[in-house]
Coordinates of C-alpha atoms in Angstrom, one line a residue:
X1229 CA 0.0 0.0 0.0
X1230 CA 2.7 2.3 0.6
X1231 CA 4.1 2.7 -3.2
X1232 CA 0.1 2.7 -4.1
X1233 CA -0.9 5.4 -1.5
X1234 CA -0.3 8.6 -4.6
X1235 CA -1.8 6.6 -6.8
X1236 CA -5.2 5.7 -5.2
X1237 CA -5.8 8.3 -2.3
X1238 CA -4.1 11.1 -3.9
X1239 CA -4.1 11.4 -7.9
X1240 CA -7.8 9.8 -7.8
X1241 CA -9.0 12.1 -5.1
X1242 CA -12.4 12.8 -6.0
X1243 CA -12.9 9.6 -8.2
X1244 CA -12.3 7.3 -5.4
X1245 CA -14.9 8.5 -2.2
X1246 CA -13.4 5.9 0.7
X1247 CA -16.9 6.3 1.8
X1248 CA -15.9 5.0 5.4
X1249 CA -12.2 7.0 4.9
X1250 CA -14.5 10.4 4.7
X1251 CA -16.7 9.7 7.0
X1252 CA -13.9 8.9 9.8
X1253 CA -12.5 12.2 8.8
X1254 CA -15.7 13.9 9.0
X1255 CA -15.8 12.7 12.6
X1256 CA -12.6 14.1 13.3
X1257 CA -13.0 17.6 11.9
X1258 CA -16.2 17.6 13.8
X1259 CA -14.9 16.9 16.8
X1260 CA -12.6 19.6 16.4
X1261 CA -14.5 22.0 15.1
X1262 CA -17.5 21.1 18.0
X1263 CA -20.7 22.8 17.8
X1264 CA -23.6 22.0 15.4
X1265 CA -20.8 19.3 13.5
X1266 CA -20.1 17.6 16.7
X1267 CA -24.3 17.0 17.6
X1268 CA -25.3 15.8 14.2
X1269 CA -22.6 12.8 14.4
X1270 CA -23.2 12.2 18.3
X1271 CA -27.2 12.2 17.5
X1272 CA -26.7 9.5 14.5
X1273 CA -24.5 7.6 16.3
X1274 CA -26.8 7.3 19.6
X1275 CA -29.9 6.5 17.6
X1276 CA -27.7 3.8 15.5
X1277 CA -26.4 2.3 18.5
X1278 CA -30.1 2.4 20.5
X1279 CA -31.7 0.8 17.1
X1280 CA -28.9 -1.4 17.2
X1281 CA -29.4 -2.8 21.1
X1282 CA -33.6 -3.7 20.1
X1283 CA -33.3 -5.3 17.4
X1284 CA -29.9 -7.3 17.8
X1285 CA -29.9 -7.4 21.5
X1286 CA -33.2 -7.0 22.6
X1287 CA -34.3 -9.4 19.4
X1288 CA -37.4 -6.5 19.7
X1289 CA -37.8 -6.4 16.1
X1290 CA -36.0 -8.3 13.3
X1291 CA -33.0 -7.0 11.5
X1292 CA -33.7 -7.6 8.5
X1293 CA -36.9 -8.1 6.0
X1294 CA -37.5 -11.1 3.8
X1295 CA -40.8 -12.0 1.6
X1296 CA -40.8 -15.2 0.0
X1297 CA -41.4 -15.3 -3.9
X1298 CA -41.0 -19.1 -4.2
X1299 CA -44.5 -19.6 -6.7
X1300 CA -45.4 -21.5 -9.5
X1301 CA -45.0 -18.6 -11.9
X1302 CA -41.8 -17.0 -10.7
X1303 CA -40.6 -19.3 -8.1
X1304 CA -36.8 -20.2 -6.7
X1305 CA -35.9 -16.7 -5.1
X1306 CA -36.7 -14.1 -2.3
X1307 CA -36.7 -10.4 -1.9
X1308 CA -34.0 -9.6 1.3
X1309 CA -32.8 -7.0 2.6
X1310 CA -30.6 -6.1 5.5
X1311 CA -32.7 -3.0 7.2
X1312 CA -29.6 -1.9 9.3
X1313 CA -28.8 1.8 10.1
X1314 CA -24.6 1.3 8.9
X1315 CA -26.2 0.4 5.5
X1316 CA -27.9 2.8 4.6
X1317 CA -24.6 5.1 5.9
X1318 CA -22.7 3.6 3.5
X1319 CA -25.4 4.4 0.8
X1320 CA -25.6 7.5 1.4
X1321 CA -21.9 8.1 1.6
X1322 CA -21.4 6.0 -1.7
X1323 CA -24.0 7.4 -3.6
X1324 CA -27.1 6.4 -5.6
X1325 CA -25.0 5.2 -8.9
X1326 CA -22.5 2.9 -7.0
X1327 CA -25.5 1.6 -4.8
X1328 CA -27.8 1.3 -7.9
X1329 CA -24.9 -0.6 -9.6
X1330 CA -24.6 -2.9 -6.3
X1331 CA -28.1 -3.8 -6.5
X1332 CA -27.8 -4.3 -10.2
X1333 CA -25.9 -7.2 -9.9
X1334 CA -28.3 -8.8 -7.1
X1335 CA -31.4 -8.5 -9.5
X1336 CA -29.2 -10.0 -11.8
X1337 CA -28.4 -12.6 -9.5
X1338 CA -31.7 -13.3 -7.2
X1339 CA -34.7 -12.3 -10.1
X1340 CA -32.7 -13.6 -13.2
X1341 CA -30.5 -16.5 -12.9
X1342 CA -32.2 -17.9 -9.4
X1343 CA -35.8 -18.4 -10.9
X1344 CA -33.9 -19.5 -14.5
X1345 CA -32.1 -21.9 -12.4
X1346 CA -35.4 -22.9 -11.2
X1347 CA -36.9 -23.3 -13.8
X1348 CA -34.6 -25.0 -16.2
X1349 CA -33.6 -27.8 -13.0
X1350 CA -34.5 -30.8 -12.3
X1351 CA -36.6 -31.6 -8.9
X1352 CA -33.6 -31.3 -7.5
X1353 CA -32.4 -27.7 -7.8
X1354 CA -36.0 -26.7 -7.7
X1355 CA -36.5 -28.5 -3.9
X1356 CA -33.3 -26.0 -2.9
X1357 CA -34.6 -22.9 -1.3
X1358 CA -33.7 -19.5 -2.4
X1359 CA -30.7 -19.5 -0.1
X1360 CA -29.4 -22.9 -0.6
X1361 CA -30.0 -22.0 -4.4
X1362 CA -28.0 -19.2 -4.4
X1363 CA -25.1 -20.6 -2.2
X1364 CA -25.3 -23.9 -4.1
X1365 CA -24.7 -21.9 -7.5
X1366 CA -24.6 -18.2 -8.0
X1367 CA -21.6 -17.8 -5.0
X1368 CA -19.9 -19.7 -7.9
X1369 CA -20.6 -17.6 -10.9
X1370 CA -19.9 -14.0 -8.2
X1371 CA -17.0 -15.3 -7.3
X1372 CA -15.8 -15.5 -11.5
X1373 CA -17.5 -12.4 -11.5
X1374 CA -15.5 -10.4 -9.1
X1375 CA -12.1 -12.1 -10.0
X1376 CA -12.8 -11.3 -13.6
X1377 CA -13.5 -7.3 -12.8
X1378 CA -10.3 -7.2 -10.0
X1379 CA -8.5 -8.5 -13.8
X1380 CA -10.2 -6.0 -15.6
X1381 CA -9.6 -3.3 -12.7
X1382 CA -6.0 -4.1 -12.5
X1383 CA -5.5 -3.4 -15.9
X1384 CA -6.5 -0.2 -16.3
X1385 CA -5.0 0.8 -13.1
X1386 CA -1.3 0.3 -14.5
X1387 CA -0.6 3.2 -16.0
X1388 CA -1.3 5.3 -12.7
X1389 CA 0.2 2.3 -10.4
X1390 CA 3.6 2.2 -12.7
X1391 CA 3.7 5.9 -12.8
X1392 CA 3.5 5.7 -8.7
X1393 CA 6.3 2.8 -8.6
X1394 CA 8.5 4.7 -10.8
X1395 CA 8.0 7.8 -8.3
X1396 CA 8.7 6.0 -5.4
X1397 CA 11.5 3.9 -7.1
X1398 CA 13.4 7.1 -7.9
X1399 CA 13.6 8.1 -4.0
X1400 CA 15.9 4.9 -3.7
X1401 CA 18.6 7.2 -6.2
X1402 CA 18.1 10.3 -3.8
X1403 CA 18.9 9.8 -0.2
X1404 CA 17.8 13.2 0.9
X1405 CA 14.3 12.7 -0.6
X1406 CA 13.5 12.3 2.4
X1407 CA 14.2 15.9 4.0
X1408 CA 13.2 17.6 0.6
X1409 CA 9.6 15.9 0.5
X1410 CA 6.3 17.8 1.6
X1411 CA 5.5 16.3 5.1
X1412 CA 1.9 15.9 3.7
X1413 CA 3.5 13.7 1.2
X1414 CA 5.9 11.8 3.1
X1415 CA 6.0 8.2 2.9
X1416 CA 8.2 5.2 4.2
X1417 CA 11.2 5.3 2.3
X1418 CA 10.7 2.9 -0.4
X1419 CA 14.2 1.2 0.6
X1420 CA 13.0 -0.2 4.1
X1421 CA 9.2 -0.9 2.5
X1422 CA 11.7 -3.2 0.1
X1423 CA 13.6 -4.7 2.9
X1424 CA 10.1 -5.8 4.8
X1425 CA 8.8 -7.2 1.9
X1426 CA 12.2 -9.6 1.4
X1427 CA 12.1 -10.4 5.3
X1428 CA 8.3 -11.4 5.1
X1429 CA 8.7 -13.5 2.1
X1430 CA 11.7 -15.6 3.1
X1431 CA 9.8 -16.1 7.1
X1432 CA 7.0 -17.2 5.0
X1433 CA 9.1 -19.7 2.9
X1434 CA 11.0 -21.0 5.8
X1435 CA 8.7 -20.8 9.0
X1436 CA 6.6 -24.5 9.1
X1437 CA 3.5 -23.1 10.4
X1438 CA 3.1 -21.9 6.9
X1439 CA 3.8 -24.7 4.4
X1440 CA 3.8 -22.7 1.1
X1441 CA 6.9 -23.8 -0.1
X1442 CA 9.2 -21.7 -2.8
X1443 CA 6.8 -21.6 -5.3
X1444 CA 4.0 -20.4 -2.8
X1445 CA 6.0 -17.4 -1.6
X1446 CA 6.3 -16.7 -5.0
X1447 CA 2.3 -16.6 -6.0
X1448 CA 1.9 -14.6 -3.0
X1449 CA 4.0 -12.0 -3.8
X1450 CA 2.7 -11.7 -7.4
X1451 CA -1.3 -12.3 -5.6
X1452 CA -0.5 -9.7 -2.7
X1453 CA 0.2 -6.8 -5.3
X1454 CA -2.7 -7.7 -7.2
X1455 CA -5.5 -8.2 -4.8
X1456 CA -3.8 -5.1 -2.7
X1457 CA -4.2 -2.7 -5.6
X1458 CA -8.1 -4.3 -6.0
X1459 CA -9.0 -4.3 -2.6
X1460 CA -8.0 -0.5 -2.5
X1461 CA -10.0 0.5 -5.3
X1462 CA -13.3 -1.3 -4.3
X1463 CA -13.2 -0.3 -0.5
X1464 CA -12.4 3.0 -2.3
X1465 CA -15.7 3.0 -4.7
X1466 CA -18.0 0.8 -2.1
X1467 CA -16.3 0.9 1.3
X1468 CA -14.5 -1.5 3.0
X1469 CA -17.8 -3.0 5.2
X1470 CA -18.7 -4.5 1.3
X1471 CA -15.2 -5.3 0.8
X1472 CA -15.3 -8.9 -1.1
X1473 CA -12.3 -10.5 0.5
X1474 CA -13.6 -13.5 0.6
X1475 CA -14.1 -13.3 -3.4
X1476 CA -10.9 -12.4 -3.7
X1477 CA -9.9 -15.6 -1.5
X1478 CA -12.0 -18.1 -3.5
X1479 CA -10.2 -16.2 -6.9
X1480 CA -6.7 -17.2 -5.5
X1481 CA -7.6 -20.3 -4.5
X1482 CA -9.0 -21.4 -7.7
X1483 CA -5.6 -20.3 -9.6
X1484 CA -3.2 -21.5 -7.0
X1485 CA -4.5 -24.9 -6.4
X1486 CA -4.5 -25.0 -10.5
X1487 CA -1.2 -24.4 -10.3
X1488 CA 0.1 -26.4 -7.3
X1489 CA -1.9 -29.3 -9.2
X1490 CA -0.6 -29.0 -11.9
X1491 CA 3.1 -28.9 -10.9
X1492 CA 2.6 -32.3 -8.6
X1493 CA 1.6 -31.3 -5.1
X1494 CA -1.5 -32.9 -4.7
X1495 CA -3.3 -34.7 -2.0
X1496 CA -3.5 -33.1 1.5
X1497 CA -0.2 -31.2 1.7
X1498 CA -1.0 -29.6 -1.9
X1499 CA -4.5 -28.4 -0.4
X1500 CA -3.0 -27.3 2.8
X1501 CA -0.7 -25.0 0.6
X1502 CA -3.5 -23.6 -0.9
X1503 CA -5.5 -23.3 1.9
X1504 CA -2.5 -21.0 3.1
X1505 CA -1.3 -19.2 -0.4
X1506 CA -5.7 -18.1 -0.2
X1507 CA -5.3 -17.0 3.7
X1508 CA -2.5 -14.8 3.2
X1509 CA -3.6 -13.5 0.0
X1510 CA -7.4 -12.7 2.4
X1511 CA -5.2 -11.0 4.8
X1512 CA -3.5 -8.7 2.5
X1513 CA -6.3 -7.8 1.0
X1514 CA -8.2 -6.9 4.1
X1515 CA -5.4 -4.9 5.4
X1516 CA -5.1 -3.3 1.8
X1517 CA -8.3 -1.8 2.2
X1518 CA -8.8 -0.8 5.6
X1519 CA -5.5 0.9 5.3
X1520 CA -6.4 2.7 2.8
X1521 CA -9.3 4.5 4.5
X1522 CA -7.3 5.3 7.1
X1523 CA -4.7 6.5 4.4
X1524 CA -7.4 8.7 3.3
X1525 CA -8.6 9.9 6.3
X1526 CA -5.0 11.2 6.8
X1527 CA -5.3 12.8 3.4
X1528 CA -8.4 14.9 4.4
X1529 CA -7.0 16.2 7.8
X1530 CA -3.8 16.7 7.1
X1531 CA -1.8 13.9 9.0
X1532 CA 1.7 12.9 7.9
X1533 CA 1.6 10.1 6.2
X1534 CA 4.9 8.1 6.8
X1535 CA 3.7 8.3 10.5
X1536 CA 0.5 6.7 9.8
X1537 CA 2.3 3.5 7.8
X1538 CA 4.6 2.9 11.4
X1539 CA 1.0 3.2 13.0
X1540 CA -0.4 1.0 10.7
X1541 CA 2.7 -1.8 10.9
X1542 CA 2.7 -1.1 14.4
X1543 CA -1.2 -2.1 14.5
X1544 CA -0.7 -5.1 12.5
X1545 CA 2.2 -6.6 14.3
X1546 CA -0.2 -6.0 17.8
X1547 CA -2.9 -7.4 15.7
X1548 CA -1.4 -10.7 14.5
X1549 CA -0.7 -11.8 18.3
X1550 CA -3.7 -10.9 19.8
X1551 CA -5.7 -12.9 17.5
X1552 CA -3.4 -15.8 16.8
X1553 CA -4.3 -16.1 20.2
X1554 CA -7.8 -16.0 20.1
X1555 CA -8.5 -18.3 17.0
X1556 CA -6.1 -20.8 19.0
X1557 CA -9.1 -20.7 22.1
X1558 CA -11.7 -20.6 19.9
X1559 CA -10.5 -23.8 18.0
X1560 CA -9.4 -25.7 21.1
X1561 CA -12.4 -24.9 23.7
X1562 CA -15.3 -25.7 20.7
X1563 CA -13.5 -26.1 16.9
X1564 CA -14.3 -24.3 13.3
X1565 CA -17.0 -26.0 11.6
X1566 CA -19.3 -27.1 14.2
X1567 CA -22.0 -26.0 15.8
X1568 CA -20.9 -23.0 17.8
X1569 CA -18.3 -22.1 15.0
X1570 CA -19.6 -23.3 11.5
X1571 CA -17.9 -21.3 9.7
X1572 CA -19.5 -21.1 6.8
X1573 CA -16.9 -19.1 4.4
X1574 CA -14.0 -21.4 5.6
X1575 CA -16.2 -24.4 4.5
X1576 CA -16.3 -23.1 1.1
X1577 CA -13.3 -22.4 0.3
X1578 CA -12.9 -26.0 1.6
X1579 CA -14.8 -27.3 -0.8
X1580 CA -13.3 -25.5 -3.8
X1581 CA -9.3 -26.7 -3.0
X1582 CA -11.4 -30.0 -2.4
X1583 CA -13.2 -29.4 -6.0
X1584 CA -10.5 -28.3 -7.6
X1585 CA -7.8 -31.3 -6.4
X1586 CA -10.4 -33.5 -7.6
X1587 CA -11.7 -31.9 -10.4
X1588 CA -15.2 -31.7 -9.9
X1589 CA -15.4 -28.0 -9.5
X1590 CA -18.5 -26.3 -11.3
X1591 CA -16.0 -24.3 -13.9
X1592 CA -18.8 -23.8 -16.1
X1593 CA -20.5 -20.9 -13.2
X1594 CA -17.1 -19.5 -12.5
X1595 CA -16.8 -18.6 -16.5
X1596 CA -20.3 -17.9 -16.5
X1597 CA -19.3 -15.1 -14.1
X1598 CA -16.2 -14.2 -15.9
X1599 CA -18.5 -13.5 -19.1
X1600 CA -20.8 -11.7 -17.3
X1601 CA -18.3 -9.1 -16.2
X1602 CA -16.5 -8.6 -19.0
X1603 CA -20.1 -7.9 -20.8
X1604 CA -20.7 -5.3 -18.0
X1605 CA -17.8 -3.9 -18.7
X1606 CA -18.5 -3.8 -22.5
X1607 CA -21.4 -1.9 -22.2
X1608 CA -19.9 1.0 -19.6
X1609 CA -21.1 -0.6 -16.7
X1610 CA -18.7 -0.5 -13.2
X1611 CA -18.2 -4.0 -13.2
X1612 CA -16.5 -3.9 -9.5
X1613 CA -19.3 -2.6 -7.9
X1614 CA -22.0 -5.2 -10.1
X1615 CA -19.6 -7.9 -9.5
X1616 CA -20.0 -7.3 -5.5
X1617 CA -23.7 -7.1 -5.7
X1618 CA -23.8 -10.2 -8.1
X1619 CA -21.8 -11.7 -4.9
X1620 CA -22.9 -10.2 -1.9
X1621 CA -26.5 -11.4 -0.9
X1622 CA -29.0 -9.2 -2.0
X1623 CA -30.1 -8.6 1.6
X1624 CA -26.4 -6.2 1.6
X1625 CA -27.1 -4.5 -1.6
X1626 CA -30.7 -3.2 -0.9
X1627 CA -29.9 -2.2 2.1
X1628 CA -27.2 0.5 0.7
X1629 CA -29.5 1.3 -2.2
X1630 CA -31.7 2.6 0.8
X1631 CA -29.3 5.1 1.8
X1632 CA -28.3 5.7 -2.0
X1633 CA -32.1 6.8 -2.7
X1634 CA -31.8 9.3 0.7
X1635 CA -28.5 10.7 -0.9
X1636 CA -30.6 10.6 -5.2
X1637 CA -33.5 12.6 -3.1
X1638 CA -30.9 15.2 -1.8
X1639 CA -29.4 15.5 -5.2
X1640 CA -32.3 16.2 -7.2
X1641 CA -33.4 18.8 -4.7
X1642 CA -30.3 21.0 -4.0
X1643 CA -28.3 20.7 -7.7
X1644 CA -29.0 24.5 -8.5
X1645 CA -26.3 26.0 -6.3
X1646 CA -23.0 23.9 -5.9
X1647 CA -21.9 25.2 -3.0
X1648 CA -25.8 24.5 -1.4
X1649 CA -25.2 21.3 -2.6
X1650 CA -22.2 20.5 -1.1
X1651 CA -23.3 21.7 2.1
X1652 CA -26.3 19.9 1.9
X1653 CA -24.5 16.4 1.3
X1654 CA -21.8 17.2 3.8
X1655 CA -24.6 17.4 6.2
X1656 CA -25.8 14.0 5.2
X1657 CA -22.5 12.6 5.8
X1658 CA -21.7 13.5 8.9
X1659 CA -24.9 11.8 9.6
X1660 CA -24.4 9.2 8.2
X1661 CA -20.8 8.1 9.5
X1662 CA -23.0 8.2 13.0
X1663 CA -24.8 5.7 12.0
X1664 CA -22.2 3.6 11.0
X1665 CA -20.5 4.6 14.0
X1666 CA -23.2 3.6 16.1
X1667 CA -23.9 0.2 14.6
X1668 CA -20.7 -0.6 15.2
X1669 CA -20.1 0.5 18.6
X1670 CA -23.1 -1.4 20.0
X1671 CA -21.5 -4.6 18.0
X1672 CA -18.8 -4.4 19.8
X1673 CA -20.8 -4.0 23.1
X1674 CA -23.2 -6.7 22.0
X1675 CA -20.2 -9.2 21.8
X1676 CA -19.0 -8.5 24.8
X1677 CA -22.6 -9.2 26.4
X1678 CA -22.2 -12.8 24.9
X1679 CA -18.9 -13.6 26.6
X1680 CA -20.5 -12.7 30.1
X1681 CA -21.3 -15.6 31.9
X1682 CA -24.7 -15.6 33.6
X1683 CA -26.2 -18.8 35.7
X1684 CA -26.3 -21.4 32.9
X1685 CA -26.3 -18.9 29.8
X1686 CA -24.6 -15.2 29.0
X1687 CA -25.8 -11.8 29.6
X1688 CA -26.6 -11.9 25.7
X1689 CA -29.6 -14.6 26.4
X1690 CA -30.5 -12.8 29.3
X1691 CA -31.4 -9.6 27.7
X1692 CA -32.7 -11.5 24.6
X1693 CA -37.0 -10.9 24.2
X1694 CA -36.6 -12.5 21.3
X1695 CA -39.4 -15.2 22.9
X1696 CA -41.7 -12.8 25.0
X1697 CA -41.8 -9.9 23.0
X1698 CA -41.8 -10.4 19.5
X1699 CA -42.6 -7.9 16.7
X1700 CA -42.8 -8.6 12.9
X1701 CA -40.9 -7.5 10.1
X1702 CA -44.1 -4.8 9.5
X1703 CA -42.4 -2.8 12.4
X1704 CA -38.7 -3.4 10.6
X1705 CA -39.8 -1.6 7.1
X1706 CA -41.6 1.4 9.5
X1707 CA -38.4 2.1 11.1
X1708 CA -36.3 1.8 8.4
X1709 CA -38.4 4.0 6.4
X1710 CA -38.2 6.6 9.9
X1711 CA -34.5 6.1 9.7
X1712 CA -34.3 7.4 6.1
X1713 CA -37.0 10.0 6.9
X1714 CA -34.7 11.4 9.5
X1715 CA -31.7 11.4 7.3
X1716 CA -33.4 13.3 5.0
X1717 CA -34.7 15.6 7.9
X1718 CA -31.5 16.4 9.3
X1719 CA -30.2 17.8 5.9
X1720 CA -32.7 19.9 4.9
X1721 CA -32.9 21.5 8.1
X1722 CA -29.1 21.8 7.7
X1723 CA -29.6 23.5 4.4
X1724 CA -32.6 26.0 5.4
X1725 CA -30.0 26.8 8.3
X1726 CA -27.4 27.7 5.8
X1727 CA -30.4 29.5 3.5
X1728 CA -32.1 31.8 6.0
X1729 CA -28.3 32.7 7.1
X1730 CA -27.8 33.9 3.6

C-alpha cells in the first residue's frame, strides 16, 4: 500500500470517495470544530447504537426483512434486505450510482438466474430454497465475476500504479528525498518498504506453520500486489464493510490450487498449501483496504503520512498476536465447523481446494461469471461494484441502495447551487458516519454481552425478548423507512439553516 498510496488516495481524489475513509474524517473535523458538527454525528451515532441494542440485542424487532417469492410462476428466489442503520450510511456516503450498480448485480443474480435456475432444474435444484440455491450456485458464478473485474480493474490501473512505482522507485537514487519531501506527502522510504517485503517473504518460505513452499512465496508475492491494488480500489468506490475479500480468496484459491496441481503437489499437503497461499492473499487484501481508509482519512485532515504507515505496521504486528491467540481458544475450547463455530466461508473455500484437487469444481459458473463481467464492462457498466452485488447477498445490496435513494433525493433537490449542494450532502455525511459509528459500537458491546457468563447462559440470552416480545418485520420496514426519513430531515434542516443565514 505504501508505493500505491499517490496513486489511489491522492491522484484519484475525488474519483475514489473511501466512503468510510470520509466519514472517519468527517468525525474528526467535527470533533474539532465542536458545535452543530459535533451534535449531528453524536445524535446518529446514539440512535444507531439504540436501534442497534432492540433489534440485535433485545431481538425486539428483526433485523432484516425477507418476503418469500417461491410460486409456481416465478418461483426459486426471495426479496431480502438487510434493514440496518450502517447500511444505509454507507449508501448515502457511496452514492445512488455505485449503490444502484450494487443492486444491479443482485437482481441479476436473485430475479434472473435464481428463478432460470429454477426453472430450467430438475426436482432437484427446484426442492433447494432461495438461499441454498444461491449458495449452491450463483456464489460460484460471483466469485468469477469479481475475479474477472479485479482483472479488468487491475488493468487499467497500471498506467497510474507504474507511474507511482517509478516515483517511489526514484527516491531509492536520492537519499535526501526524504528531507526535501512535503511532510503531507511523506512516505516510508521505499528502501525499508523493500527490505520488509524480502524479510516477510523468506519467514514465510521458511517458517513451518506456513507450508507454502518456494513456489508459494512466490504466488503470494505476485497475488498480494494484485489483490492489494483491487482491494483498495473497491473499499475505495464501495467501502471496505462491502469489501469482497472472501471473493478475492476463493479467486486465488482457484488459480493456486491450478497451479500447485498442476506442478505435482496434490493430496493433503497440496490443499493445505492452498488453503494458506488463499489466507494470506485474504489477509492482504483486508489490510489493503482498511489501510487505505485510514490512508485517506489522513489525506483529508492533514496527518503525515509516513507516521501513519509505522502506526499501521505497528497495528498489524499488535494485531497478529492478539488474534493468533484468540483463534487458537476458539478452535481448542469448541472447533471451526461445528455447531458453535460453523464457519460457513471457511467451509467453502474448503470445498473449492477440495473441488479443484479433484476436479469436480462447477467451472462452467465460474466462466459464467467471468463472461458476465467482462459484458458489463463492455457496455460501460462498473463491473467492481455489479460484481460485488452479483456476490454479496441481495439482503447487503438493498440495504445500501436505501441510503443511495436518501442521498438521489438530496441531489435532485439541492443541484441549483453547488456550494448549497455541497453543504447539503456534507450534512448528510456526517450523519451518516453516526450511523455507521453507532452500529458498530453497540457490536462491539453486543459481543462483549455474549462472553458474560450468567447462571447457565450469557448476559446476551438474558437480555434476549426475542421469545416474550416479539414484533414482525411490518415494524422493521416502518423504522427503516423513519431512519431514512430522518436522514433526510436532518439535511434539509441543515440547508434552510445555511439559506435563511444567507
Amino acid at each position: 500500500m505504501i508505493p500505491l498510496r499517490r496513486a489511489l488516495i491522492v491522484k484519484e481524489d475525488g474519483t475514489l470517495p473511501y466512503p468510510e475513509g470520509k466519514a472517519c474524517a468527517e468525525v474528526l473535523i467535527s470533533g474539532e470544530e465542536g458545535g452543530a458538527k459535533a451534535s449531528t454525528v453524536f445524535k446518529a451515532l446514539g440512535l444507531s447504537a439504540v436501534y442497534k441494542f432492540f433489534s440485535s440485542g433485545l431481538k425486539v424487532f428483526p433485523e432484516g426483512i425477507s418476503f418469500d417469492i417461491n410460486t409456481k410462476v416465478f418461483g426459486g428466489t426471495a426479496f431480502w434486505m438487510d434493514a440496518l442503520p450502517a447500511l444505509m450510511g454507507v449508501g448515502y456516503i457511496v452514492g445512488p450510482k455505485i449503490s444502484a450498480f450494487m443492486l444491479s448485480g443482485g437482481i441479476l443474480a436473485w430475479f434472473i438466474l435464481m428463478p432460470l435456475l429454477n426453472m430450467v432444474g430438475g426436482p432437484e435444484i427446484q426442492a433447494l430454497s432461495p438461499s441454498e440455491l444461491w449458495g449452491s450456485y450463483i456464489r460460484y458464478i460471483g466469485a468469477g465475476a469479481v475475479a474477472a473485474g479485479g482483472i479488468m480493474s487491475l488493468i487499467k490501473s497500471l498506467p497510474m500504479i507504474i507511474s507511482s512505482f517509478r516515483d517511489s522507485m526514484k527516491s531509492l537514487k536520492n537519499r535526501d528525498a526524504s528531507k526535501a519531501t512535503n511532510r503531507l506527502d511523506e512516505d516510508i522510504s521505499s528502501k525499508l518498504s523493500i527490505i520488509l517485503i524480502i524479510i516477510s517473504v523468506v519467514l514465510i518460505f521458511l517458517l513451518p506453520s506456513v507450508p507454502v513452499g518456494i513456489a508459494g512465496a512466490i504466488m503470494i508475492v505476485i497475488f498480494g500486489f494484485f489483490f492489494a491494488t483491487v482491494s483498495s480500489r473497491m473499499v475505495g468506490i464501495i467501502g471496505s464493510s462491502n469489501n469482497p475479500v472472501s471473493g478475492m480468496a476463493i479467486a486465488t484459491l482457484l488459480i493456486s490450487t491450478l497451479i500447485l496441481r498442476a506442478t505435482g503437489h496434490v493430496g493433503h499437503a497440496g490443499m493445505l498449501s492452498a488453503i494458506s497461499i488463499g489466507t494470506i492473499i485474504c489477509i492482504i487484501a483486508a489490510i489493503a483496504g482498511d489501510a487505505s481508509q485510514d490512508l485517506k482519512t489522513g489525506y483529508i485532515v492533514g496527518a503525515t503520512p509516513k507516521l501513519q504507515q509505522l502506526g499501521e505496521l505497528i497495528g498489524v504486528a499488535v494485531s497478529a498476536l492478539v488474534i493468533g491467540g484468540v483463534l487458537w481458544l476458539l478452535n481448542t475450547t469448541w472447533g471451526f465447523g461445528g455447531a458453535e463455530l460453523p464457519a460457513p466461508q471457511a467451509t467453502l473455500m474448503k470445498l473449492i481446494v477440495e473441488g479443484v484437487m479433484d476436479g469436480n469444481l462447477p467451472w462452467n459458473l465460474v466462466i459464467i461469471g467471468i463472461f458476465i463481467a467482462i459484458m458489463a464492462e463492455l457496455i460501460g457498466v462498473s463491473v467492481l461494484p455489479f460484481a460485488i452485488g452479483l456476490y454479496l447477498p441481495l439482503a447487503t445490496s438493498s440495504g445500501i441502495m436505501a441510503g443511495g435513494i436518501v442521498r438521489f433525493i438530496v441531489d435532485k433537490i439541492k443541484n441549483r447551487d453547488p456550494k448549497e449542494k455541497e453543504a447539503a450532502t456534507t450534512s448528510g455525511t456526517l450523519y451518516s458516519a453516526g450511523l455507521i459509528a453507532g452500529e458498530g459500537l453497540m457490536g462491539i458491546v453486543l459481543a462483549i454481552f455474549a462472553l458474560i457468563p450468567i447462571g447457565t447462559g450469557t448476559l446476551a440470552d438474558k437480555i434476549n425478548l426475542s421469545e416474550t416480545t416479539p414484533l414482525t418485520q411490518n415494524t422493521t420496514i416502518v423504522l427503516y423507512i423513519l431512519l431514512a426519513l430522518i436522514l433526510l430531515r436532518v439535511v434539509y434542516k441543515n440547508f434552510t439553516k445555511k439559506v435563511n443565514k444567507k
